[in-house]
Amino acid sequence: MPRARRKDSAVPATVIRCADCESVLDERSLHSTCPSCGGLLVAEHRAPVLTGAALRALFDDRITAEAYRGTARQRSGVWRFRELVLPDAGDDVVSHPEGNTPLIDRVAIARHAGLASLVVKHEGHNPTGSFKDRGMTVAVTQAKRIGARAVACASTGNTSASLSAYAAQAGIPAFVFVPEGRIAAGKLAQTVAYGARTLRIKGDFDECLRLARAASEKLGVYLVNSVNPYRIEGQKTIVFELLQQLGWQAPDWIALPAGNLGNTSAFGKALVEAFHAGLIDRMPRLLAVQAAGAAPFAKAFAQRFASRFRVQAETRATAIRIGDPASWDRAVGAITATNGIVESVTDEEIFAAKKVIDECGVGCEPASAASVAGVRALVASGLIGRDERVVAVLTGHLLKDPGVDASAVTSSDALTPAEALTLLERVVAS
Ligand code: F0G
């Protein structure tokens, strides 16, 4: 006898599929990677009922005065796109809220890049000061849905700060593994203050991630690094939101810094989905930018992704000091699907871009400036045309890494009030 079909509403809108062996997992699985083959997992949602102009209107109509005064979910720039993020999440999401970050237009940044105009999307305006909050609201909401007893991550600092905050809100204990001496002061301060159990590890980020994965497998702790497919779903909204802010007119390029490659994967997935859902009618090209001392993905791109590389990473942009990126295969797919480019830039180029971004009053943490430095490199080599429309994503806030900027002031001697006045008189008179 045929089994009775479940009512549509009882069928989950999301399945989790292994990108390698195609195994299908329940959407409430505790696994963050495939339990059969260790491959990366991908969330697939039931296609939204609406497409094209109707779907654009649904998302646009959620930006209202009522929503402005509404719940965190109504105000969130992640959950506004819930049909494409986690359709079954319901009302009880763990949201700060987050997202709704600005597009900023400064002549000095465009000039530095060599473009007629350039907008930056500043993800440092998120609640804990980086784009990680967009993935974390979804991953911690999912942790709550599946009744996770504890959550964990490895981090160069921003993921740990974000996890610590969202786990505190959800009331779930959090454990984080960070590389000793390689995490910026602001990020460590946040991670500890929000209450995560912070384990400083004698090793680099890649070592920390191996440890976090092993600990989660052994102890059943829910891993929320960007290998977790729900993190990717949240981070897609950086792209949805910037497209919405541009009136759904796709730019020619979207540039972003790349480390562990979670965000590159999320951007690619978002663009493919936006295109298929008819939110945009042409595909922007992705530009993923690595620091030259931590550029295994850029090296592989130069060889048409014929092989995978691991390097001993070294860069002063500590957020992207990663030598063995976890989301490699997904990111190859993102670059391929968008006819994208992977570039590497030196620390000197990153800090030159950061100086320009800082000095026009915008500011960002070092790794973020890699996106603008990468655009400059591609404009210089003629791969990006001077009049093309480019959005560069700034991933983290200037205050994340205060040591870098304050050192110029704190390394010189303080002045007496009299000396300060004399100096001022001299400067104003000149
Ligand atoms: N920019 C910032 C400010 C970051 O913190 C990170 C990653 C990236 C860019 C790169 O993104 O890893 O998805 O390619 N930070 C992680 C962390 C690794 O632990 O905070 P990715």
Coordinates of C-alpha atoms and ligand atoms in Angstrom, one line a residue:
M1 CA 0.0 0.0 0.0
P2 CA 1.4 3.4 -0.9
R3 CA 2.4 5.5 2.2
A4 CA 0.3 8.5 2.9
R5 CA 2.0 11.7 1.6
R6 CA 2.9 14.2 4.2
K7 CA 1.1 17.5 3.9
D8 CA 3.2 20.1 2.1
S9 CA 3.7 22.2 5.3
A10 CA 5.3 19.2 7.1
V11 CA 7.9 18.7 4.4
P12 CA 11.0 20.8 5.3
A13 CA 11.8 23.6 2.9
T14 CA 15.5 22.8 3.2
V15 CA 17.7 19.8 2.5
I16 CA 21.4 19.6 3.2
R17 CA 23.4 17.9 0.5
C18 CA 27.0 16.9 0.4
A19 CA 28.7 18.6 -2.5
D20 CA 31.1 15.6 -2.9
C21 CA 29.2 12.4 -2.4
E22 CA 25.7 13.8 -2.9
S23 CA 24.4 12.2 0.4
V24 CA 21.3 14.0 1.7
L25 CA 21.1 15.0 5.4
D26 CA 18.2 16.0 7.4
E27 CA 18.1 19.8 7.7
R28 CA 18.3 19.4 11.5
S29 CA 21.5 17.4 11.4
L30 CA 24.2 18.3 13.9
H31 CA 26.9 17.7 11.3
S32 CA 28.6 20.6 9.8
T33 CA 30.5 18.5 7.2
C34 CA 29.4 15.2 5.5
P35 CA 29.5 12.3 8.0
S36 CA 30.1 9.9 5.2
C37 CA 33.0 11.5 3.3
G38 CA 33.9 14.7 5.1
G39 CA 32.8 16.8 2.1
L40 CA 31.3 20.3 2.3
L41 CA 27.6 20.5 2.8
V42 CA 25.3 22.8 0.9
A43 CA 21.8 24.0 1.9
E44 CA 19.1 23.7 -0.8
H45 CA 15.8 25.4 -0.2
R46 CA 12.5 24.9 -1.9
A47 CA 12.3 27.5 -4.7
P48 CA 10.4 30.6 -3.6
V49 CA 6.8 30.9 -4.9
L50 CA 7.6 34.3 -6.3
T51 CA 10.3 35.2 -8.8
G52 CA 11.5 38.2 -10.7
A53 CA 9.7 41.5 -10.1
A54 CA 7.3 40.0 -7.6
L55 CA 10.1 38.6 -5.5
R56 CA 11.9 42.0 -5.7
A57 CA 8.7 43.7 -4.6
L58 CA 8.3 41.3 -1.6
F59 CA 11.8 42.2 -0.4
D60 CA 11.4 45.9 -1.1
D61 CA 8.0 46.0 0.6
R62 CA 9.5 44.8 3.8
I63 CA 11.4 48.0 4.3
T64 CA 8.6 50.0 5.9
A65 CA 8.0 52.3 8.8
E66 CA 6.2 49.5 10.6
A67 CA 9.2 47.2 10.1
Y68 CA 11.5 49.9 11.4
R69 CA 9.6 49.9 14.7
G70 CA 9.1 46.1 14.6
T71 CA 10.9 43.0 15.9
A72 CA 14.6 42.2 15.4
R73 CA 13.5 39.8 12.7
Q74 CA 11.5 42.5 10.8
R75 CA 14.4 44.9 11.1
S76 CA 17.2 42.5 10.2
G77 CA 18.9 42.8 6.8
V78 CA 19.4 39.0 6.8
W79 CA 15.9 37.8 7.7
R80 CA 14.4 40.3 5.2
F81 CA 15.5 37.7 2.6
R82 CA 14.3 34.7 4.7
E83 CA 12.8 32.7 1.7
L84 CA 16.4 32.5 0.3
V85 CA 18.1 32.0 3.7
L86 CA 16.2 29.6 5.9
P87 CA 12.5 29.5 5.0
D88 CA 11.4 27.4 7.9
A89 CA 13.1 29.5 10.6
G90 CA 9.9 30.9 11.9
D91 CA 9.6 34.0 14.1
D92 CA 12.0 32.8 16.9
V93 CA 15.3 33.7 15.3
V94 CA 18.4 34.8 17.2
S95 CA 18.8 38.2 15.7
H96 CA 20.5 41.4 17.0
P97 CA 19.3 42.6 14.4
E98 CA 22.1 42.7 11.8
G99 CA 22.7 43.8 8.2
N100 CA 21.3 47.0 6.7
T101 CA 24.9 48.1 6.2
P102 CA 25.6 51.2 4.1
L103 CA 26.9 51.7 0.6
I104 CA 29.4 54.5 0.8
D105 CA 30.7 56.5 -2.1
R106 CA 34.0 58.5 -1.6
V107 CA 35.9 60.2 -4.4
A108 CA 39.3 59.5 -2.7
I109 CA 38.7 55.7 -2.7
A110 CA 37.6 55.7 -6.3
R111 CA 40.6 57.7 -7.3
H112 CA 42.9 55.4 -5.4
A113 CA 41.4 52.4 -7.3
G114 CA 41.7 54.3 -10.6
L115 CA 37.9 54.3 -11.2
A116 CA 35.5 57.0 -12.2
S117 CA 33.3 55.9 -9.3
L118 CA 33.4 53.1 -6.7
V119 CA 31.1 52.2 -3.9
V120 CA 32.1 50.3 -0.8
K121 CA 29.6 48.2 1.2
H122 CA 30.7 48.5 4.8
E123 CA 30.0 45.3 6.7
G124 CA 31.9 46.8 9.7
H125 CA 28.6 48.4 10.5
N126 CA 27.2 45.1 11.8
P127 CA 26.5 44.7 15.5
T128 CA 29.9 43.1 16.4
G129 CA 31.7 45.0 13.6
S130 CA 32.1 42.5 10.9
F131 CA 30.1 40.6 8.2
K132 CA 30.3 37.5 10.4
D133 CA 27.1 38.5 12.1
R134 CA 25.1 37.8 9.0
G135 CA 26.1 34.1 9.0
M136 CA 26.0 33.8 12.7
T137 CA 22.4 34.9 13.2
V138 CA 21.5 31.9 10.9
A139 CA 23.9 29.4 12.4
V140 CA 23.0 30.2 16.0
T141 CA 19.3 30.2 15.1
Q142 CA 19.9 26.7 13.6
A143 CA 21.8 25.6 16.7
K144 CA 18.8 26.6 18.8
R145 CA 16.4 24.8 16.4
I146 CA 18.3 21.6 16.7
G147 CA 18.8 21.9 20.5
A148 CA 22.6 22.1 20.3
R149 CA 24.1 21.9 23.8
A150 CA 27.1 23.9 22.9
V151 CA 28.6 25.7 19.9
A152 CA 32.2 26.1 18.8
C153 CA 34.5 27.7 16.2
A154 CA 38.1 28.4 15.3
S155 CA 38.8 32.0 14.4
T156 CA 41.2 34.7 13.4
G157 CA 39.0 36.9 15.7
N158 CA 35.8 38.1 13.9
T159 CA 34.0 34.8 13.9
S160 CA 34.7 34.3 17.5
A161 CA 33.5 37.8 18.5
S162 CA 30.3 37.2 16.5
L163 CA 29.7 33.7 17.8
S164 CA 30.3 34.9 21.4
A165 CA 27.7 37.6 21.0
Y166 CA 25.0 35.4 19.4
A167 CA 25.6 32.5 21.6
A168 CA 25.2 34.8 24.6
Q169 CA 21.8 36.0 23.2
A170 CA 20.7 32.4 22.6
G171 CA 21.9 31.2 26.0
I172 CA 24.1 28.5 24.5
P173 CA 27.6 27.9 25.8
A174 CA 30.3 28.8 23.2
F175 CA 33.9 27.6 22.9
V176 CA 36.3 29.3 20.6
F177 CA 39.9 28.4 19.5
V178 CA 42.1 31.3 18.5
P179 CA 45.7 31.4 17.4
E180 CA 47.8 32.8 20.3
G181 CA 49.4 36.2 19.5
R182 CA 47.7 36.4 16.1
I183 CA 44.4 37.8 16.9
A184 CA 43.7 41.6 16.9
A185 CA 43.1 43.2 20.3
G186 CA 39.6 44.4 19.6
K187 CA 38.4 41.0 18.5
L188 CA 39.8 39.2 21.5
A189 CA 38.3 41.8 23.9
Q190 CA 34.9 41.2 22.3
T191 CA 35.1 37.5 22.3
V192 CA 36.0 37.4 26.0
A193 CA 33.5 40.1 27.0
Y194 CA 30.5 38.5 25.5
G195 CA 31.3 35.4 27.5
A196 CA 32.6 32.6 25.2
R197 CA 35.1 30.2 26.7
T198 CA 38.2 31.4 24.8
L199 CA 41.0 28.9 24.2
R200 CA 44.2 30.5 22.9
I201 CA 46.1 27.8 21.0
K202 CA 49.8 27.6 20.3
G203 CA 49.4 27.3 16.5
D204 CA 48.0 29.1 13.6
F205 CA 44.3 29.4 12.4
D206 CA 44.6 26.2 10.2
E207 CA 45.6 24.3 13.3
C208 CA 42.8 25.9 15.3
L209 CA 40.2 24.8 12.7
R210 CA 41.5 21.2 12.7
L211 CA 41.1 21.2 16.4
A212 CA 37.6 22.7 16.4
R213 CA 36.5 20.1 13.8
A214 CA 37.9 17.2 15.8
A215 CA 36.4 18.5 19.0
S216 CA 33.0 18.9 17.4
E217 CA 33.1 15.4 16.0
K218 CA 34.2 13.8 19.2
L219 CA 32.0 15.8 21.6
G220 CA 28.9 16.5 19.4
V221 CA 29.4 20.3 19.8
Y222 CA 27.8 22.2 16.9
L223 CA 30.6 23.7 14.7
V224 CA 29.7 27.1 13.3
N225 CA 32.8 27.9 11.2
S226 CA 31.9 28.8 7.6
V227 CA 32.1 25.2 6.6
N228 CA 28.6 25.1 8.3
P229 CA 26.1 25.5 5.5
Y230 CA 23.9 27.8 7.5
R231 CA 26.7 30.4 7.8
I232 CA 26.8 30.6 4.1
E233 CA 23.1 31.1 3.8
G234 CA 23.3 34.2 6.1
Q235 CA 26.3 35.6 4.3
K236 CA 24.6 35.5 1.0
T237 CA 22.5 38.5 2.2
I238 CA 25.5 40.8 1.8
V239 CA 25.0 40.3 -2.0
F240 CA 21.1 40.4 -1.9
E241 CA 21.2 43.6 0.2
L242 CA 23.7 45.4 -2.0
L243 CA 21.7 44.4 -5.1
Q244 CA 18.6 45.8 -3.5
Q245 CA 20.4 49.0 -2.6
L246 CA 21.4 49.3 -6.2
G247 CA 17.8 49.0 -7.3
W248 CA 18.5 45.4 -8.4
Q249 CA 20.8 46.7 -11.2
A250 CA 23.7 44.3 -11.1
P251 CA 27.1 46.0 -10.9
D252 CA 29.9 44.7 -13.2
W253 CA 32.1 43.6 -10.3
I254 CA 31.9 42.7 -6.7
A255 CA 35.2 42.6 -4.9
L256 CA 35.9 41.0 -1.5
P257 CA 38.8 39.9 0.7
A258 CA 39.3 36.1 0.8
G259 CA 40.7 33.9 3.6
N260 CA 39.0 30.7 4.5
L261 CA 36.8 31.2 1.4
G262 CA 33.4 31.0 3.1
N263 CA 32.4 34.4 2.0
T264 CA 33.6 33.9 -1.6
S265 CA 31.4 30.7 -1.6
A266 CA 28.4 32.6 -0.2
F267 CA 28.8 35.4 -2.7
G268 CA 28.9 32.9 -5.6
K269 CA 25.8 31.0 -4.3
A270 CA 23.9 34.3 -3.8
L271 CA 24.6 35.5 -7.3
V272 CA 23.6 32.2 -8.9
E273 CA 20.4 32.1 -6.9
A274 CA 19.6 35.8 -7.5
F275 CA 20.1 35.2 -11.2
H276 CA 17.9 32.1 -11.3
A277 CA 15.2 33.7 -9.2
G278 CA 15.1 36.7 -11.6
L279 CA 16.2 39.2 -9.0
I280 CA 18.9 40.3 -11.5
D281 CA 19.2 39.8 -15.2
R282 CA 22.9 39.5 -15.6
M283 CA 25.7 38.1 -13.5
P284 CA 28.3 40.4 -11.9
R285 CA 31.9 39.1 -11.8
L286 CA 33.5 38.2 -8.5
L287 CA 36.9 39.5 -7.6
A288 CA 38.3 37.5 -4.6
V289 CA 41.5 39.1 -3.1
Q290 CA 44.0 37.4 -1.0
A291 CA 47.1 38.7 0.9
A292 CA 50.2 37.8 -1.1
G293 CA 51.6 35.9 2.0
A294 CA 48.4 33.8 2.3
A295 CA 47.4 33.3 -1.3
P296 CA 47.0 29.6 -2.1
F297 CA 43.7 30.2 -3.9
A298 CA 45.2 33.0 -6.1
K299 CA 48.0 30.6 -7.0
A300 CA 45.6 27.9 -8.0
F301 CA 43.5 30.4 -10.0
A302 CA 46.6 31.3 -12.0
Q303 CA 46.8 27.6 -12.9
R304 CA 43.1 27.3 -13.7
F305 CA 42.4 25.5 -10.5
A306 CA 44.4 22.4 -11.7
S307 CA 45.5 21.7 -8.2
R308 CA 44.9 22.6 -4.6
F309 CA 47.6 24.4 -2.5
R310 CA 48.4 24.9 1.1
V311 CA 50.9 27.5 2.3
Q312 CA 52.4 28.6 5.6
A313 CA 50.4 31.9 5.8
E314 CA 52.0 35.2 6.7
T315 CA 50.4 38.7 6.5
R316 CA 49.8 41.7 8.8
A317 CA 46.1 41.4 7.7
T318 CA 45.6 38.8 10.5
A319 CA 41.9 38.2 9.6
I320 CA 43.0 36.5 6.4
R321 CA 46.1 34.9 7.6
I322 CA 45.0 31.5 6.4
G323 CA 47.0 28.9 4.5
D324 CA 44.6 26.0 4.0
P325 CA 41.2 27.5 3.2
A326 CA 38.3 25.1 4.2
S327 CA 35.7 26.2 1.6
W328 CA 38.0 25.6 -1.3
D329 CA 35.7 23.6 -3.7
R330 CA 32.7 25.8 -3.0
A331 CA 34.8 28.8 -3.8
V332 CA 36.1 27.3 -7.0
G333 CA 32.5 26.9 -8.0
A334 CA 31.7 30.6 -7.1
I335 CA 34.6 31.9 -9.2
T336 CA 33.7 29.7 -12.1
A337 CA 30.0 30.5 -12.1
T338 CA 30.6 34.2 -12.1
N339 CA 33.5 34.2 -14.5
G340 CA 35.4 35.6 -11.6
I341 CA 39.1 36.4 -10.8
V342 CA 41.3 35.7 -7.8
E343 CA 44.0 38.2 -7.2
S344 CA 46.7 38.7 -4.6
V345 CA 48.0 41.9 -3.2
T346 CA 51.0 42.7 -1.0
D347 CA 50.7 44.0 2.6
E348 CA 52.1 47.3 1.3
E349 CA 49.2 47.5 -1.2
I350 CA 46.6 46.5 1.5
F351 CA 47.9 49.2 3.9
A352 CA 48.1 51.8 1.2
A353 CA 44.4 51.2 0.4
K354 CA 43.5 51.2 4.1
K355 CA 45.2 54.6 4.6
V356 CA 43.0 56.1 1.9
I357 CA 39.9 54.5 3.3
D358 CA 40.8 55.6 6.8
E359 CA 41.7 59.2 5.8
C360 CA 38.4 59.9 4.1
G361 CA 36.6 59.1 7.4
V362 CA 35.3 55.7 6.4
G363 CA 37.9 53.4 8.0
C364 CA 38.3 49.6 8.1
E365 CA 40.4 46.8 9.5
P366 CA 43.5 45.8 7.5
A367 CA 42.0 42.7 5.8
S368 CA 39.0 44.6 4.5
A369 CA 41.2 47.0 2.5
A370 CA 42.4 44.1 0.4
S371 CA 39.2 44.4 -1.7
V372 CA 40.0 48.0 -2.7
A373 CA 43.7 47.1 -3.2
G374 CA 42.6 44.2 -5.5
V375 CA 40.4 46.5 -7.6
R376 CA 43.3 49.0 -8.0
A377 CA 45.5 46.1 -9.2
L378 CA 42.9 45.0 -11.8
V379 CA 42.3 48.5 -13.0
A380 CA 46.0 49.0 -13.4
S381 CA 46.3 45.8 -15.4
G382 CA 43.3 46.8 -17.6
L383 CA 41.1 43.8 -16.5
I384 CA 38.6 46.3 -14.9
G385 CA 37.6 49.2 -17.1
R386 CA 37.7 52.7 -15.6
D387 CA 34.0 53.2 -16.1
E388 CA 32.8 49.8 -14.9
R389 CA 30.5 49.7 -11.9
V390 CA 32.3 48.1 -9.0
V391 CA 31.2 47.4 -5.4
A392 CA 34.1 46.6 -3.0
V393 CA 33.1 45.0 0.3
L394 CA 34.8 46.2 3.5
T395 CA 34.4 43.3 5.9
G396 CA 35.4 44.7 9.2
H397 CA 35.5 47.9 11.4
L398 CA 38.6 50.0 11.9
L399 CA 38.3 49.5 15.7
K400 CA 38.8 45.7 15.4
D401 CA 42.6 46.2 15.1
P402 CA 43.3 49.5 17.0
G403 CA 47.0 48.7 17.5
V404 CA 47.7 49.2 13.8
D405 CA 46.4 52.7 13.7
A406 CA 47.2 54.0 17.1
S407 CA 50.8 53.0 17.0
A408 CA 51.7 56.1 14.9
V409 CA 50.5 58.3 17.8
T410 CA 51.5 56.2 20.8
S411 CA 55.0 55.6 19.6
S412 CA 55.9 59.4 19.8
D413 CA 56.3 61.2 23.1
A414 CA 53.2 62.9 24.6
L415 CA 53.4 66.8 24.7
T416 CA 53.0 69.2 27.6
P417 CA 50.1 71.6 27.1
A418 CA 52.6 74.4 26.3
E419 CA 54.3 72.3 23.6
A420 CA 50.9 71.4 22.1
L421 CA 50.0 75.1 21.8
T422 CA 53.3 76.0 20.2
L423 CA 52.8 73.1 17.7
L424 CA 49.3 74.2 16.9
E425 CA 50.3 77.8 16.4
R426 CA 53.1 76.7 14.0
V427 CA 50.7 74.4 12.0
V428 CA 47.9 77.0 11.7
A429 CA 50.3 79.8 10.7
S430 CA 51.9 77.7 7.9
Ligands
F0G1 N1 37.6 39.9 6.2 C1 37.6 39.8 7.5 C2 37.5 41.1 8.3 C3 37.6 38.5 8.1 O1 37.5 38.4 9.4 C4 37.6 37.4 7.3 C5 37.6 36.1 7.9 C6 37.7 37.6 5.9 C7 37.7 38.8 5.4 C8 37.8 36.4 5.0 O2 36.6 35.8 4.9 O3 37.3 33.5 5.6 O4 35.1 33.8 4.5 O5 37.2 34.1 3.2 N2 37.7 35.8 9.1 C9 37.5 34.5 9.8 C10 37.5 34.6 11.3 C11 38.5 33.5 9.3 O6 37.8 33.7 12.0 O7 37.0 35.7 11.7 P1 36.6 34.2 4.5

